[in-house]
């Protein structure tokens, strides 16, 4: 049913985005459909959609991390604190690796702050290890350009948390962009 709907949308010239977790859409018959493997993407999560203030976007990004990884407010607020520090001190376009390096330098003295440090560092390290170049770039694919075409994004073979992060990031980007 879904494949039939996608074919009908494509035949009407209506762009769509399909997150494919099992390569179900790989056999769609049209050359106009763009098919991307997750590891072909290049997205800088710190770059907001056009017209969205950086402060609003980093709050959204912190919410995405918290939702995907099941963080409570303390860890989310800890991440948000360092996102603000990074953006206020950064020259040029910061990346998640820059954020990781900034947090790594933190010298926490209280047990609570050390717990937040451990949680945030653990998740950032796993994201950078698993997604690597996908999220560790200054600039990446134009999501705005992707929205002009029928697109299949294949997420098979990607760990659940990282797949969920990419999906939520892209959906939040589209929501704020539109």
JSON list of C-alpha atoms in Angstrom, two decimals:
[
{"chain": "A", "resi": 1, "resn": "UNK", "atom": "CA", "xyz": [0.00, 0.00, 0.00]},
{"chain": "A", "resi": 2, "resn": "UNK", "atom": "CA", "xyz": [2.75, 2.45, 0.93]},
{"chain": "A", "resi": 3, "resn": "UNK", "atom": "CA", "xyz": [4.77, 1.68, -2.20]},
{"chain": "A", "resi": 4, "resn": "UNK", "atom": "CA", "xyz": [1.63, 2.22, -4.28]},
{"chain": "A", "resi": 5, "resn": "UNK", "atom": "CA", "xyz": [1.04, 5.59, -2.58]},
{"chain": "A", "resi": 6, "resn": "UNK", "atom": "CA", "xyz": [4.63, 6.65, -3.22]},
{"chain": "A", "resi": 7, "resn": "UNK", "atom": "CA", "xyz": [4.33, 5.69, -6.89]},
{"chain": "A", "resi": 8, "resn": "UNK", "atom": "CA", "xyz": [1.12, 7.72, -7.19]},
{"chain": "A", "resi": 9, "resn": "UNK", "atom": "CA", "xyz": [2.68, 10.76, -5.49]},
{"chain": "A", "resi": 10, "resn": "UNK", "atom": "CA", "xyz": [5.70, 10.53, -7.78]},
{"chain": "A", "resi": 11, "resn": "UNK", "atom": "CA", "xyz": [3.51, 10.26, -10.87]},
{"chain": "A", "resi": 12, "resn": "UNK", "atom": "CA", "xyz": [1.72, 13.45, -9.78]},
{"chain": "A", "resi": 13, "resn": "UNK", "atom": "CA", "xyz": [5.05, 15.25, -9.31]},
{"chain": "A", "resi": 14, "resn": "UNK", "atom": "CA", "xyz": [4.64, 15.51, -5.53]},
{"chain": "A", "resi": 15, "resn": "UNK", "atom": "CA", "xyz": [7.98, 15.09, -3.70]},
{"chain": "A", "resi": 16, "resn": "UNK", "atom": "CA", "xyz": [8.14, 12.79, -0.69]},
{"chain": "A", "resi": 17, "resn": "UNK", "atom": "CA", "xyz": [10.64, 11.42, 1.81]},
{"chain": "A", "resi": 18, "resn": "UNK", "atom": "CA", "xyz": [10.56, 7.76, 2.81]},
{"chain": "A", "resi": 19, "resn": "UNK", "atom": "CA", "xyz": [12.68, 6.42, 5.67]},
{"chain": "A", "resi": 20, "resn": "UNK", "atom": "CA", "xyz": [13.43, 2.84, 4.63]},
{"chain": "A", "resi": 21, "resn": "UNK", "atom": "CA", "xyz": [14.53, 0.61, 7.50]},
{"chain": "A", "resi": 22, "resn": "UNK", "atom": "CA", "xyz": [14.56, -2.66, 5.51]},
{"chain": "A", "resi": 23, "resn": "UNK", "atom": "CA", "xyz": [15.24, -1.74, 1.86]},
{"chain": "A", "resi": 24, "resn": "UNK", "atom": "CA", "xyz": [11.54, -2.19, 1.07]},
{"chain": "A", "resi": 25, "resn": "UNK", "atom": "CA", "xyz": [11.52, 0.72, -1.40]},
{"chain": "A", "resi": 26, "resn": "UNK", "atom": "CA", "xyz": [14.68, -0.21, -3.26]},
{"chain": "A", "resi": 27, "resn": "UNK", "atom": "CA", "xyz": [12.65, -1.69, -6.11]},
{"chain": "A", "resi": 28, "resn": "UNK", "atom": "CA", "xyz": [10.63, 1.44, -6.88]},
{"chain": "A", "resi": 29, "resn": "UNK", "atom": "CA", "xyz": [10.71, 1.58, -10.67]},
{"chain": "A", "resi": 30, "resn": "UNK", "atom": "CA", "xyz": [11.40, 5.23, -11.46]},
{"chain": "A", "resi": 31, "resn": "UNK", "atom": "CA", "xyz": [14.77, 6.84, -12.18]},
{"chain": "A", "resi": 32, "resn": "UNK", "atom": "CA", "xyz": [13.47, 10.16, -10.80]},
{"chain": "A", "resi": 33, "resn": "UNK", "atom": "CA", "xyz": [13.51, 8.74, -7.26]},
{"chain": "A", "resi": 34, "resn": "UNK", "atom": "CA", "xyz": [16.65, 9.53, -5.32]},
{"chain": "A", "resi": 35, "resn": "UNK", "atom": "CA", "xyz": [17.86, 6.65, -3.16]},
{"chain": "A", "resi": 36, "resn": "UNK", "atom": "CA", "xyz": [20.45, 7.36, -0.46]},
{"chain": "A", "resi": 37, "resn": "UNK", "atom": "CA", "xyz": [22.16, 5.02, 1.95]},
{"chain": "A", "resi": 38, "resn": "UNK", "atom": "CA", "xyz": [22.42, 6.56, 5.41]},
{"chain": "A", "resi": 39, "resn": "UNK", "atom": "CA", "xyz": [26.23, 6.56, 5.23]},
{"chain": "A", "resi": 40, "resn": "UNK", "atom": "CA", "xyz": [26.20, 8.66, 2.04]},
{"chain": "A", "resi": 41, "resn": "UNK", "atom": "CA", "xyz": [24.58, 11.57, 3.86]},
{"chain": "A", "resi": 42, "resn": "UNK", "atom": "CA", "xyz": [26.48, 14.54, 5.20]},
{"chain": "A", "resi": 43, "resn": "UNK", "atom": "CA", "xyz": [24.54, 16.60, 7.74]},
{"chain": "A", "resi": 44, "resn": "UNK", "atom": "CA", "xyz": [25.80, 19.05, 10.32]},
{"chain": "A", "resi": 45, "resn": "UNK", "atom": "CA", "xyz": [23.21, 18.82, 13.12]},
{"chain": "A", "resi": 46, "resn": "UNK", "atom": "CA", "xyz": [24.33, 22.20, 14.48]},
{"chain": "A", "resi": 47, "resn": "UNK", "atom": "CA", "xyz": [23.29, 24.11, 11.35]},
{"chain": "A", "resi": 48, "resn": "UNK", "atom": "CA", "xyz": [19.71, 25.39, 11.69]},
{"chain": "A", "resi": 49, "resn": "UNK", "atom": "CA", "xyz": [17.23, 25.66, 8.84]},
{"chain": "A", "resi": 50, "resn": "UNK", "atom": "CA", "xyz": [17.14, 29.05, 7.13]},
{"chain": "A", "resi": 51, "resn": "UNK", "atom": "CA", "xyz": [15.22, 31.59, 9.19]},
{"chain": "A", "resi": 52, "resn": "UNK", "atom": "CA", "xyz": [15.47, 29.62, 12.45]},
{"chain": "A", "resi": 53, "resn": "UNK", "atom": "CA", "xyz": [17.49, 31.34, 15.19]},
{"chain": "A", "resi": 54, "resn": "UNK", "atom": "CA", "xyz": [20.51, 29.30, 16.35]},
{"chain": "A", "resi": 55, "resn": "UNK", "atom": "CA", "xyz": [19.29, 29.44, 19.97]},
{"chain": "A", "resi": 56, "resn": "UNK", "atom": "CA", "xyz": [15.96, 27.88, 19.02]},
{"chain": "A", "resi": 57, "resn": "UNK", "atom": "CA", "xyz": [17.68, 25.20, 16.93]},
{"chain": "A", "resi": 58, "resn": "UNK", "atom": "CA", "xyz": [20.12, 24.10, 19.66]},
{"chain": "A", "resi": 59, "resn": "UNK", "atom": "CA", "xyz": [17.19, 23.71, 22.05]},
{"chain": "A", "resi": 60, "resn": "UNK", "atom": "CA", "xyz": [15.51, 21.49, 19.48]},
{"chain": "A", "resi": 61, "resn": "UNK", "atom": "CA", "xyz": [18.74, 19.54, 19.03]},
{"chain": "A", "resi": 62, "resn": "UNK", "atom": "CA", "xyz": [19.06, 19.02, 22.79]},
{"chain": "A", "resi": 63, "resn": "UNK", "atom": "CA", "xyz": [15.42, 17.80, 22.84]},
{"chain": "A", "resi": 64, "resn": "UNK", "atom": "CA", "xyz": [16.21, 15.34, 20.04]},
{"chain": "A", "resi": 65, "resn": "UNK", "atom": "CA", "xyz": [19.20, 13.94, 21.93]},
{"chain": "A", "resi": 66, "resn": "UNK", "atom": "CA", "xyz": [17.13, 13.64, 25.11]},
{"chain": "A", "resi": 67, "resn": "UNK", "atom": "CA", "xyz": [14.27, 11.89, 23.34]},
{"chain": "A", "resi": 68, "resn": "UNK", "atom": "CA", "xyz": [16.41, 9.47, 21.33]},
{"chain": "A", "resi": 69, "resn": "UNK", "atom": "CA", "xyz": [18.62, 8.49, 24.26]},
{"chain": "A", "resi": 70, "resn": "UNK", "atom": "CA", "xyz": [16.02, 8.67, 27.05]},
{"chain": "A", "resi": 71, "resn": "UNK", "atom": "CA", "xyz": [17.79, 11.42, 28.96]},
{"chain": "A", "resi": 72, "resn": "UNK", "atom": "CA", "xyz": [16.28, 13.21, 31.91]},
{"chain": "A", "resi": 73, "resn": "UNK", "atom": "CA", "xyz": [16.40, 17.01, 32.18]},
{"chain": "A", "resi": 74, "resn": "UNK", "atom": "CA", "xyz": [19.79, 17.12, 33.90]},
{"chain": "A", "resi": 75, "resn": "UNK", "atom": "CA", "xyz": [21.68, 15.53, 31.00]},
{"chain": "A", "resi": 76, "resn": "UNK", "atom": "CA", "xyz": [19.71, 17.49, 28.42]},
{"chain": "A", "resi": 77, "resn": "UNK", "atom": "CA", "xyz": [20.44, 20.76, 30.23]},
{"chain": "A", "resi": 78, "resn": "UNK", "atom": "CA", "xyz": [24.11, 19.80, 30.52]},
{"chain": "A", "resi": 79, "resn": "UNK", "atom": "CA", "xyz": [24.27, 19.29, 26.74]},
{"chain": "A", "resi": 80, "resn": "UNK", "atom": "CA", "xyz": [22.41, 22.56, 26.17]},
{"chain": "A", "resi": 81, "resn": "UNK", "atom": "CA", "xyz": [24.90, 24.42, 28.39]},
{"chain": "A", "resi": 82, "resn": "UNK", "atom": "CA", "xyz": [27.81, 23.21, 26.24]},
{"chain": "A", "resi": 83, "resn": "UNK", "atom": "CA", "xyz": [25.96, 23.84, 22.99]},
{"chain": "A", "resi": 84, "resn": "UNK", "atom": "CA", "xyz": [25.61, 27.48, 24.06]},
{"chain": "A", "resi": 85, "resn": "UNK", "atom": "CA", "xyz": [29.29, 27.67, 25.07]},
{"chain": "A", "resi": 86, "resn": "UNK", "atom": "CA", "xyz": [30.33, 26.21, 21.72]},
{"chain": "A", "resi": 87, "resn": "UNK", "atom": "CA", "xyz": [28.20, 28.59, 19.69]},
{"chain": "A", "resi": 88, "resn": "UNK", "atom": "CA", "xyz": [29.34, 31.62, 21.70]},
{"chain": "A", "resi": 89, "resn": "UNK", "atom": "CA", "xyz": [33.03, 30.73, 21.40]},
{"chain": "A", "resi": 90, "resn": "UNK", "atom": "CA", "xyz": [33.14, 29.23, 17.93]},
{"chain": "A", "resi": 91, "resn": "UNK", "atom": "CA", "xyz": [34.70, 30.87, 14.93]},
{"chain": "A", "resi": 92, "resn": "UNK", "atom": "CA", "xyz": [33.24, 29.48, 11.78]},
{"chain": "A", "resi": 93, "resn": "UNK", "atom": "CA", "xyz": [30.87, 26.53, 11.62]},
{"chain": "A", "resi": 94, "resn": "UNK", "atom": "CA", "xyz": [31.04, 24.19, 14.65]},
{"chain": "A", "resi": 95, "resn": "UNK", "atom": "CA", "xyz": [30.53, 20.42, 14.42]},
{"chain": "A", "resi": 96, "resn": "UNK", "atom": "CA", "xyz": [29.51, 17.71, 16.86]},
{"chain": "A", "resi": 97, "resn": "UNK", "atom": "CA", "xyz": [33.18, 16.73, 17.11]},
{"chain": "A", "resi": 98, "resn": "UNK", "atom": "CA", "xyz": [33.90, 20.30, 18.27]},
{"chain": "A", "resi": 99, "resn": "UNK", "atom": "CA", "xyz": [31.15, 19.91, 20.87]},
{"chain": "A", "resi": 100, "resn": "UNK", "atom": "CA", "xyz": [32.62, 16.58, 21.98]},
{"chain": "A", "resi": 101, "resn": "UNK", "atom": "CA", "xyz": [36.08, 18.17, 22.38]},
{"chain": "A", "resi": 102, "resn": "UNK", "atom": "CA", "xyz": [34.65, 21.08, 24.36]},
{"chain": "A", "resi": 103, "resn": "UNK", "atom": "CA", "xyz": [32.81, 18.82, 26.80]},
{"chain": "A", "resi": 104, "resn": "UNK", "atom": "CA", "xyz": [35.84, 16.52, 27.07]},
{"chain": "A", "resi": 105, "resn": "UNK", "atom": "CA", "xyz": [37.83, 19.45, 28.53]},
{"chain": "A", "resi": 106, "resn": "UNK", "atom": "CA", "xyz": [35.27, 20.02, 31.31]},
{"chain": "A", "resi": 107, "resn": "UNK", "atom": "CA", "xyz": [36.61, 19.46, 34.79]},
{"chain": "A", "resi": 108, "resn": "UNK", "atom": "CA", "xyz": [33.54, 18.58, 36.79]},
{"chain": "A", "resi": 109, "resn": "UNK", "atom": "CA", "xyz": [33.83, 18.59, 40.56]},
{"chain": "A", "resi": 110, "resn": "UNK", "atom": "CA", "xyz": [30.47, 17.41, 41.80]},
{"chain": "A", "resi": 111, "resn": "UNK", "atom": "CA", "xyz": [29.16, 13.86, 41.50]},
{"chain": "A", "resi": 112, "resn": "UNK", "atom": "CA", "xyz": [25.97, 15.03, 39.77]},
{"chain": "A", "resi": 113, "resn": "UNK", "atom": "CA", "xyz": [27.86, 17.01, 37.11]},
{"chain": "A", "resi": 114, "resn": "UNK", "atom": "CA", "xyz": [30.21, 14.04, 36.59]},
{"chain": "A", "resi": 115, "resn": "UNK", "atom": "CA", "xyz": [27.17, 11.83, 36.00]},
{"chain": "A", "resi": 116, "resn": "UNK", "atom": "CA", "xyz": [25.82, 14.26, 33.38]},
{"chain": "A", "resi": 117, "resn": "UNK", "atom": "CA", "xyz": [29.28, 14.45, 31.82]},
{"chain": "A", "resi": 118, "resn": "UNK", "atom": "CA", "xyz": [29.46, 10.65, 31.55]},
{"chain": "A", "resi": 119, "resn": "UNK", "atom": "CA", "xyz": [26.01, 10.31, 30.00]},
{"chain": "A", "resi": 120, "resn": "UNK", "atom": "CA", "xyz": [26.49, 13.06, 27.42]},
{"chain": "A", "resi": 121, "resn": "UNK", "atom": "CA", "xyz": [30.05, 12.02, 26.51]},
{"chain": "A", "resi": 122, "resn": "UNK", "atom": "CA", "xyz": [29.02, 8.38, 26.13]},
{"chain": "A", "resi": 123, "resn": "UNK", "atom": "CA", "xyz": [26.25, 9.25, 23.66]},
{"chain": "A", "resi": 124, "resn": "UNK", "atom": "CA", "xyz": [28.30, 11.80, 21.71]},
{"chain": "A", "resi": 125, "resn": "UNK", "atom": "CA", "xyz": [31.17, 9.32, 21.39]},
{"chain": "A", "resi": 126, "resn": "UNK", "atom": "CA", "xyz": [28.86, 6.57, 20.12]},
{"chain": "A", "resi": 127, "resn": "UNK", "atom": "CA", "xyz": [27.23, 8.96, 17.65]},
{"chain": "A", "resi": 128, "resn": "UNK", "atom": "CA", "xyz": [30.60, 10.05, 16.29]},
{"chain": "A", "resi": 129, "resn": "UNK", "atom": "CA", "xyz": [31.85, 6.45, 16.09]},
{"chain": "A", "resi": 130, "resn": "UNK", "atom": "CA", "xyz": [28.76, 5.03, 14.39]},
{"chain": "A", "resi": 131, "resn": "UNK", "atom": "CA", "xyz": [27.75, 7.96, 12.17]},
{"chain": "A", "resi": 132, "resn": "UNK", "atom": "CA", "xyz": [31.25, 9.36, 11.63]},
{"chain": "A", "resi": 133, "resn": "UNK", "atom": "CA", "xyz": [31.42, 11.54, 8.52]},
{"chain": "A", "resi": 134, "resn": "UNK", "atom": "CA", "xyz": [27.63, 11.63, 8.27]},
{"chain": "A", "resi": 135, "resn": "UNK", "atom": "CA", "xyz": [27.42, 14.10, 11.16]},
{"chain": "A", "resi": 136, "resn": "UNK", "atom": "CA", "xyz": [31.04, 15.27, 11.44]},
{"chain": "A", "resi": 137, "resn": "UNK", "atom": "CA", "xyz": [31.08, 17.85, 8.68]},
{"chain": "A", "resi": 138, "resn": "UNK", "atom": "CA", "xyz": [30.99, 21.63, 8.44]},
{"chain": "A", "resi": 139, "resn": "UNK", "atom": "CA", "xyz": [28.28, 21.67, 5.81]},
{"chain": "A", "resi": 140, "resn": "UNK", "atom": "CA", "xyz": [26.35, 18.87, 4.24]},
{"chain": "A", "resi": 141, "resn": "UNK", "atom": "CA", "xyz": [23.54, 17.98, 1.91]},
{"chain": "A", "resi": 142, "resn": "UNK", "atom": "CA", "xyz": [20.88, 20.59, 1.44]},
{"chain": "A", "resi": 143, "resn": "UNK", "atom": "CA", "xyz": [17.77, 19.16, 3.05]},
{"chain": "A", "resi": 144, "resn": "UNK", "atom": "CA", "xyz": [15.86, 21.89, 1.21]},
{"chain": "A", "resi": 145, "resn": "UNK", "atom": "CA", "xyz": [17.08, 20.38, -2.09]},
{"chain": "A", "resi": 146, "resn": "UNK", "atom": "CA", "xyz": [16.12, 16.86, -1.00]},
{"chain": "A", "resi": 147, "resn": "UNK", "atom": "CA", "xyz": [12.58, 18.09, -0.32]},
{"chain": "A", "resi": 148, "resn": "UNK", "atom": "CA", "xyz": [12.17, 18.95, -4.01]},
{"chain": "A", "resi": 149, "resn": "UNK", "atom": "CA", "xyz": [12.47, 15.30, -5.06]},
{"chain": "A", "resi": 150, "resn": "UNK", "atom": "CA", "xyz": [11.04, 11.90, -4.18]},
{"chain": "A", "resi": 151, "resn": "UNK", "atom": "CA", "xyz": [13.68, 10.50, -1.81]},
{"chain": "A", "resi": 152, "resn": "UNK", "atom": "CA", "xyz": [14.26, 7.12, -0.19]},
{"chain": "A", "resi": 153, "resn": "UNK", "atom": "CA", "xyz": [16.65, 7.19, 2.75]},
{"chain": "A", "resi": 154, "resn": "UNK", "atom": "CA", "xyz": [17.82, 3.65, 3.50]},
{"chain": "A", "resi": 155, "resn": "UNK", "atom": "CA", "xyz": [18.56, 3.18, 7.20]},
{"chain": "A", "resi": 156, "resn": "UNK", "atom": "CA", "xyz": [19.06, -0.60, 7.29]},
{"chain": "A", "resi": 157, "resn": "UNK", "atom": "CA", "xyz": [22.22, -1.73, 9.03]},
{"chain": "A", "resi": 158, "resn": "UNK", "atom": "CA", "xyz": [22.27, 1.33, 11.25]},
{"chain": "A", "resi": 159, "resn": "UNK", "atom": "CA", "xyz": [21.88, 0.98, 15.02]},
{"chain": "A", "resi": 160, "resn": "UNK", "atom": "CA", "xyz": [18.44, 1.91, 16.33]},
{"chain": "A", "resi": 161, "resn": "UNK", "atom": "CA", "xyz": [19.51, 4.99, 18.33]},
{"chain": "A", "resi": 162, "resn": "UNK", "atom": "CA", "xyz": [21.50, 6.50, 15.51]},
{"chain": "A", "resi": 163, "resn": "UNK", "atom": "CA", "xyz": [18.72, 5.77, 12.98]},
{"chain": "A", "resi": 164, "resn": "UNK", "atom": "CA", "xyz": [16.20, 7.40, 15.30]},
{"chain": "A", "resi": 165, "resn": "UNK", "atom": "CA", "xyz": [18.51, 10.40, 15.71]},
{"chain": "A", "resi": 166, "resn": "UNK", "atom": "CA", "xyz": [18.78, 10.90, 11.94]},
{"chain": "A", "resi": 167, "resn": "UNK", "atom": "CA", "xyz": [15.03, 10.54, 11.43]},
{"chain": "A", "resi": 168, "resn": "UNK", "atom": "CA", "xyz": [14.17, 12.96, 14.25]},
{"chain": "A", "resi": 169, "resn": "UNK", "atom": "CA", "xyz": [16.84, 15.42, 13.11]},
{"chain": "A", "resi": 170, "resn": "UNK", "atom": "CA", "xyz": [15.55, 15.47, 9.54]},
{"chain": "A", "resi": 171, "resn": "UNK", "atom": "CA", "xyz": [11.89, 15.68, 10.60]},
{"chain": "A", "resi": 172, "resn": "UNK", "atom": "CA", "xyz": [12.64, 18.53, 13.03]},
{"chain": "A", "resi": 173, "resn": "UNK", "atom": "CA", "xyz": [14.59, 20.30, 10.32]},
{"chain": "A", "resi": 174, "resn": "UNK", "atom": "CA", "xyz": [11.66, 19.97, 7.89]},
{"chain": "A", "resi": 175, "resn": "UNK", "atom": "CA", "xyz": [9.18, 21.16, 10.52]},
{"chain": "A", "resi": 176, "resn": "UNK", "atom": "CA", "xyz": [11.23, 24.27, 11.35]},
{"chain": "A", "resi": 177, "resn": "UNK", "atom": "CA", "xyz": [12.08, 24.92, 7.71]},
{"chain": "A", "resi": 178, "resn": "UNK", "atom": "CA", "xyz": [8.45, 24.87, 6.65]}
]
